[in-house]
PDB file of C-alpha atoms in Angstrom:
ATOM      1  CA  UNK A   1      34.349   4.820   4.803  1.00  0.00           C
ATOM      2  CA  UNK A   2      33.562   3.323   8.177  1.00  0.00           C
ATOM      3  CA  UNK A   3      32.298  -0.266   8.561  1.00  0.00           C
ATOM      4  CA  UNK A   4      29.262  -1.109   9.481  1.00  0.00           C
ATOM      5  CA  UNK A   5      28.626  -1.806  12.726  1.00  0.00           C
ATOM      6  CA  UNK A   6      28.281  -5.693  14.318  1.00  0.00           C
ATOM      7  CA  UNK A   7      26.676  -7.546  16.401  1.00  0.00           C
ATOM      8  CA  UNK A   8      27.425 -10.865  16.834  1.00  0.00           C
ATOM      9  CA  UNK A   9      25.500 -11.411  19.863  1.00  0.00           C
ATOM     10  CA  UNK A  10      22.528 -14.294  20.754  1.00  0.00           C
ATOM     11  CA  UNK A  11      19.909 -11.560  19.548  1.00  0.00           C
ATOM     12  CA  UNK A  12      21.358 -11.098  16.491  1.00  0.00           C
ATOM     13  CA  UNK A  13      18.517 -11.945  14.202  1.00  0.00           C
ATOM     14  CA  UNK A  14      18.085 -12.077  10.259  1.00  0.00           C
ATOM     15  CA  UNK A  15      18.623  -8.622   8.829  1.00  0.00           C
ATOM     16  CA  UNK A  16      21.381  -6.982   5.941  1.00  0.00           C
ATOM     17  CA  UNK A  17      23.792  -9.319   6.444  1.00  0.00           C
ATOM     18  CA  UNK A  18      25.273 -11.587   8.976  1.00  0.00           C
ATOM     19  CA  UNK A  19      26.086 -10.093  12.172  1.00  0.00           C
ATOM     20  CA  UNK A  20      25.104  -6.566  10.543  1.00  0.00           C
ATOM     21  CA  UNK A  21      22.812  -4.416  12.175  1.00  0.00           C
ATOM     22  CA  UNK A  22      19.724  -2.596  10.600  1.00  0.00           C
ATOM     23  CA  UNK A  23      19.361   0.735  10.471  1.00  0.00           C
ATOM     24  CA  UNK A  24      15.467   0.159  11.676  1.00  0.00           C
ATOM     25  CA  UNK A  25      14.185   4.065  10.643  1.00  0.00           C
ATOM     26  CA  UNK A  26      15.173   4.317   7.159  1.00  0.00           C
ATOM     27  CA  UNK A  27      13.765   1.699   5.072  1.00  0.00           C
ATOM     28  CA  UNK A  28      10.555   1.324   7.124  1.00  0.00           C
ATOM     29  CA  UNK A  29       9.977   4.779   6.146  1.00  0.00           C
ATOM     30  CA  UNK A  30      10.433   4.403   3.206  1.00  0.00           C
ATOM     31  CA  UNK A  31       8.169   1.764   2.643  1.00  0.00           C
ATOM     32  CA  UNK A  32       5.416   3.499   4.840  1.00  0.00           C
ATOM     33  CA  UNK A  33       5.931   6.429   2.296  1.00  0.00           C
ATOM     34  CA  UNK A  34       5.595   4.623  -0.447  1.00  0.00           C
ATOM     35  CA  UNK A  35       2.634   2.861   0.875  1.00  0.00           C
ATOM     36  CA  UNK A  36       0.745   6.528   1.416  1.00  0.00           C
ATOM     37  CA  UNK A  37       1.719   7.525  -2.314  1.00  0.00           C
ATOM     38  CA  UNK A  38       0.030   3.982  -3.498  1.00  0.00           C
ATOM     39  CA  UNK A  39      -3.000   4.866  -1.640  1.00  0.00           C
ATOM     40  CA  UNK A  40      -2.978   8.387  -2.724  1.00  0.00           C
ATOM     41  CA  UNK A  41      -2.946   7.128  -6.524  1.00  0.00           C
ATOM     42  CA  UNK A  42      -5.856   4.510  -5.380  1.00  0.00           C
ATOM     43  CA  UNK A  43      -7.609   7.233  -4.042  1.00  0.00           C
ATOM     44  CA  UNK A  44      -7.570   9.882  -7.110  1.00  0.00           C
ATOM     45  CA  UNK A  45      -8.415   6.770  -9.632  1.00  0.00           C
ATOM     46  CA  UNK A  46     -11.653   5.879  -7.269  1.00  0.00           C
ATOM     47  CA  UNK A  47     -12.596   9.935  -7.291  1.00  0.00           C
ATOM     48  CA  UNK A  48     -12.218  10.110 -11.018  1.00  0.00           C
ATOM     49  CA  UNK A  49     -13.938   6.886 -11.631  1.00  0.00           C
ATOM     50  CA  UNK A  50     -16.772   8.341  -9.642  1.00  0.00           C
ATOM     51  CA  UNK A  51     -16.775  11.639 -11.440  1.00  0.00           C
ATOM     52  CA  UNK A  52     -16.980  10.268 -14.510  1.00  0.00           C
ATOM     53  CA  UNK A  53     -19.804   8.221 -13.991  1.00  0.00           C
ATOM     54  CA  UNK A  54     -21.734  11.225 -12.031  1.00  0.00           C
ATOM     55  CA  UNK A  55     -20.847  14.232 -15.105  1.00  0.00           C
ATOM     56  CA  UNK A  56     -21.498  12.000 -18.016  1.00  0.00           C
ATOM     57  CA  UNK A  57     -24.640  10.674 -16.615  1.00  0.00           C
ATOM     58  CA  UNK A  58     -23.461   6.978 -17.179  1.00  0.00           C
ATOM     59  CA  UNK A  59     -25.555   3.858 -17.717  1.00  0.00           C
ATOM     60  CA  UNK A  60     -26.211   1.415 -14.293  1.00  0.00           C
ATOM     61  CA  UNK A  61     -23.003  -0.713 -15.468  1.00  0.00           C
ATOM     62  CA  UNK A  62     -20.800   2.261 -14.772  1.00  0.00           C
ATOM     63  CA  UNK A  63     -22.599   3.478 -11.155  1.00  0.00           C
ATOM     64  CA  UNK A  64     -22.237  -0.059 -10.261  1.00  0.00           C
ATOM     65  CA  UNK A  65     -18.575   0.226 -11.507  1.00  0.00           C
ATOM     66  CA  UNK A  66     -18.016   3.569  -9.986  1.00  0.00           C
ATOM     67  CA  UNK A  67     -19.528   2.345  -6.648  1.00  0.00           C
ATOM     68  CA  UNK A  68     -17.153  -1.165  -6.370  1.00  0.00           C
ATOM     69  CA  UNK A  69     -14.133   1.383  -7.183  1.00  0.00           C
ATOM     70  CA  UNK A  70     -15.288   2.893  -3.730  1.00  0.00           C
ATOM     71  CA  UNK A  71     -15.565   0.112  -1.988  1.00  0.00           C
ATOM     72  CA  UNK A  72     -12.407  -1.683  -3.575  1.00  0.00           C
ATOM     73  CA  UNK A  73     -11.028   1.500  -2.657  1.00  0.00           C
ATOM     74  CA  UNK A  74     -11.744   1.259   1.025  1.00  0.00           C
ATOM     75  CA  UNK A  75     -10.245  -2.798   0.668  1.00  0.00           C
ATOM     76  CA  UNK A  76      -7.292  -1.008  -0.253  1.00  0.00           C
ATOM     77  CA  UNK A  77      -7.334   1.500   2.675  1.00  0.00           C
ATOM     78  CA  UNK A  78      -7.849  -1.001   5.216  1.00  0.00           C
ATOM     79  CA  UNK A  79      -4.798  -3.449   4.091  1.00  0.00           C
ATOM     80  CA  UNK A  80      -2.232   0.110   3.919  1.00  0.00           C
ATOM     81  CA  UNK A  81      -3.172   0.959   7.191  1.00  0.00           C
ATOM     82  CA  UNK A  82      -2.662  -2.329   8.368  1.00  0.00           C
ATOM     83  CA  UNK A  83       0.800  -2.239   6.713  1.00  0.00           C
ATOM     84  CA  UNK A  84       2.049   1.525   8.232  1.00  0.00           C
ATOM     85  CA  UNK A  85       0.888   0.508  11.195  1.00  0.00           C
ATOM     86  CA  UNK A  86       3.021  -2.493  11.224  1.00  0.00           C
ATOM     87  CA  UNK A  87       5.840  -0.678  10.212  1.00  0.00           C
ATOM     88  CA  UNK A  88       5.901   1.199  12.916  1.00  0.00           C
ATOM     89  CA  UNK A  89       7.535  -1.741  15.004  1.00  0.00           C
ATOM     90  CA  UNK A  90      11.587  -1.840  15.904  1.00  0.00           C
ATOM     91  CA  UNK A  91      11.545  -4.906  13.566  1.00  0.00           C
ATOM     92  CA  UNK A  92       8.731  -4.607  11.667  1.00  0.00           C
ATOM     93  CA  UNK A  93       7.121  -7.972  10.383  1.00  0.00           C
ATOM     94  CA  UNK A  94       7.630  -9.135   6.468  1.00  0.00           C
ATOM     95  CA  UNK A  95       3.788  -8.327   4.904  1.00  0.00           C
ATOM     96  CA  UNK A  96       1.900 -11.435   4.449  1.00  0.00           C
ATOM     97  CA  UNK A  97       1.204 -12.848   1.648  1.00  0.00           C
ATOM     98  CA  UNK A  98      -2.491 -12.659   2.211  1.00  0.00           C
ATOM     99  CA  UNK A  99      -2.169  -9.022   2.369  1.00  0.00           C
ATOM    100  CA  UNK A 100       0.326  -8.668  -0.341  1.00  0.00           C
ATOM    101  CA  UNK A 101      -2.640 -10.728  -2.858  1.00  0.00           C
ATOM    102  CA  UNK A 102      -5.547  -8.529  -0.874  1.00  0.00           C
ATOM    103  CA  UNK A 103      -2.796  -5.420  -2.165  1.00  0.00           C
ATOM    104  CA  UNK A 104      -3.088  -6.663  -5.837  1.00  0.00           C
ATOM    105  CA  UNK A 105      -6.475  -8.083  -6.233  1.00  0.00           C
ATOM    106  CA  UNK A 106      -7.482  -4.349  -5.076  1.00  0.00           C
ATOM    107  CA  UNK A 107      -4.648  -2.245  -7.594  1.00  0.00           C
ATOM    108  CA  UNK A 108      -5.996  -5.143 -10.506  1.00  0.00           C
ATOM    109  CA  UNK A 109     -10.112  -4.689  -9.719  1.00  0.00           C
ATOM    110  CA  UNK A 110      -9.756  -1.029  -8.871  1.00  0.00           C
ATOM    111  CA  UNK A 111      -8.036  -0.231 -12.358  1.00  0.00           C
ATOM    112  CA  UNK A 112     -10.615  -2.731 -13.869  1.00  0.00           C
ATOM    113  CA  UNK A 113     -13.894  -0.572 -12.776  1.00  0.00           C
ATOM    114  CA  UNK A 114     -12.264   2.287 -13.647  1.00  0.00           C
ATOM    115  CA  UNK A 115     -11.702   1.282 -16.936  1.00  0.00           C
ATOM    116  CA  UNK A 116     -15.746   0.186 -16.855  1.00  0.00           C
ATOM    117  CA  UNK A 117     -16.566   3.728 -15.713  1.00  0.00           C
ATOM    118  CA  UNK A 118     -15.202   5.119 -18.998  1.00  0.00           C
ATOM    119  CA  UNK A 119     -16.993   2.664 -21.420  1.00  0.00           C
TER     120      UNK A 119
END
């Protein structure tokens, strides 16, 4: 097995490891891919939370419920495309933390009207 490359020069910056250089394609990518399957799974709750309240004909609770899904929904979108596009940089930047909370507060409120949808 070959060792991994180094680079103990002044740019070295903080990466893997000390003087260890980062393969800067692979895990990027992998986070921008897992980013697009999160939003995919945000997006089919939001549809089905809408469905539901359209086919069953639900009370005003659950169209106001199904309509924050949507718009929690697009809160959602907006912070993952912030995020990919981010990624795309050589060395891309750690995600805030204000858009790691904007992240949760969405996953938390978008599961919570979903659940109201159904009630």
């Amino acid at each position: 097995m070959a060792a991994p490359e180094r680079d103990d020069g002044p740019g070295a910056g903080p990466g893997p490891g000390p003087g260890l250089q980062r393969d800067p394609g692979l895990q990027p990518e992998r986070t921008r891919l897992a980013w697009r399957r999160t939003t995919l799974a945000c997006t089919i709750v939001a549809v089905l939370a809408v469905r539901q309240a359209i086919h069953d004909g639900a009370a005003a609770a659950g169209l106001v419920a199904a309509a924050l899904s949507a718009l929690v929904w697009l809160g959602f979108l907006g912070v993952a495309h912030r995020r990919v596009l981010a990624l795309g940089a050589v060395r891309p930047p750690p995600l805030p933390a204000r858009g790691a909370l904007a992240a949760a507060a969405c996953t938390v409120l978008l599961a919570l009207f979903a659940v109201t949808v159904m009630i």
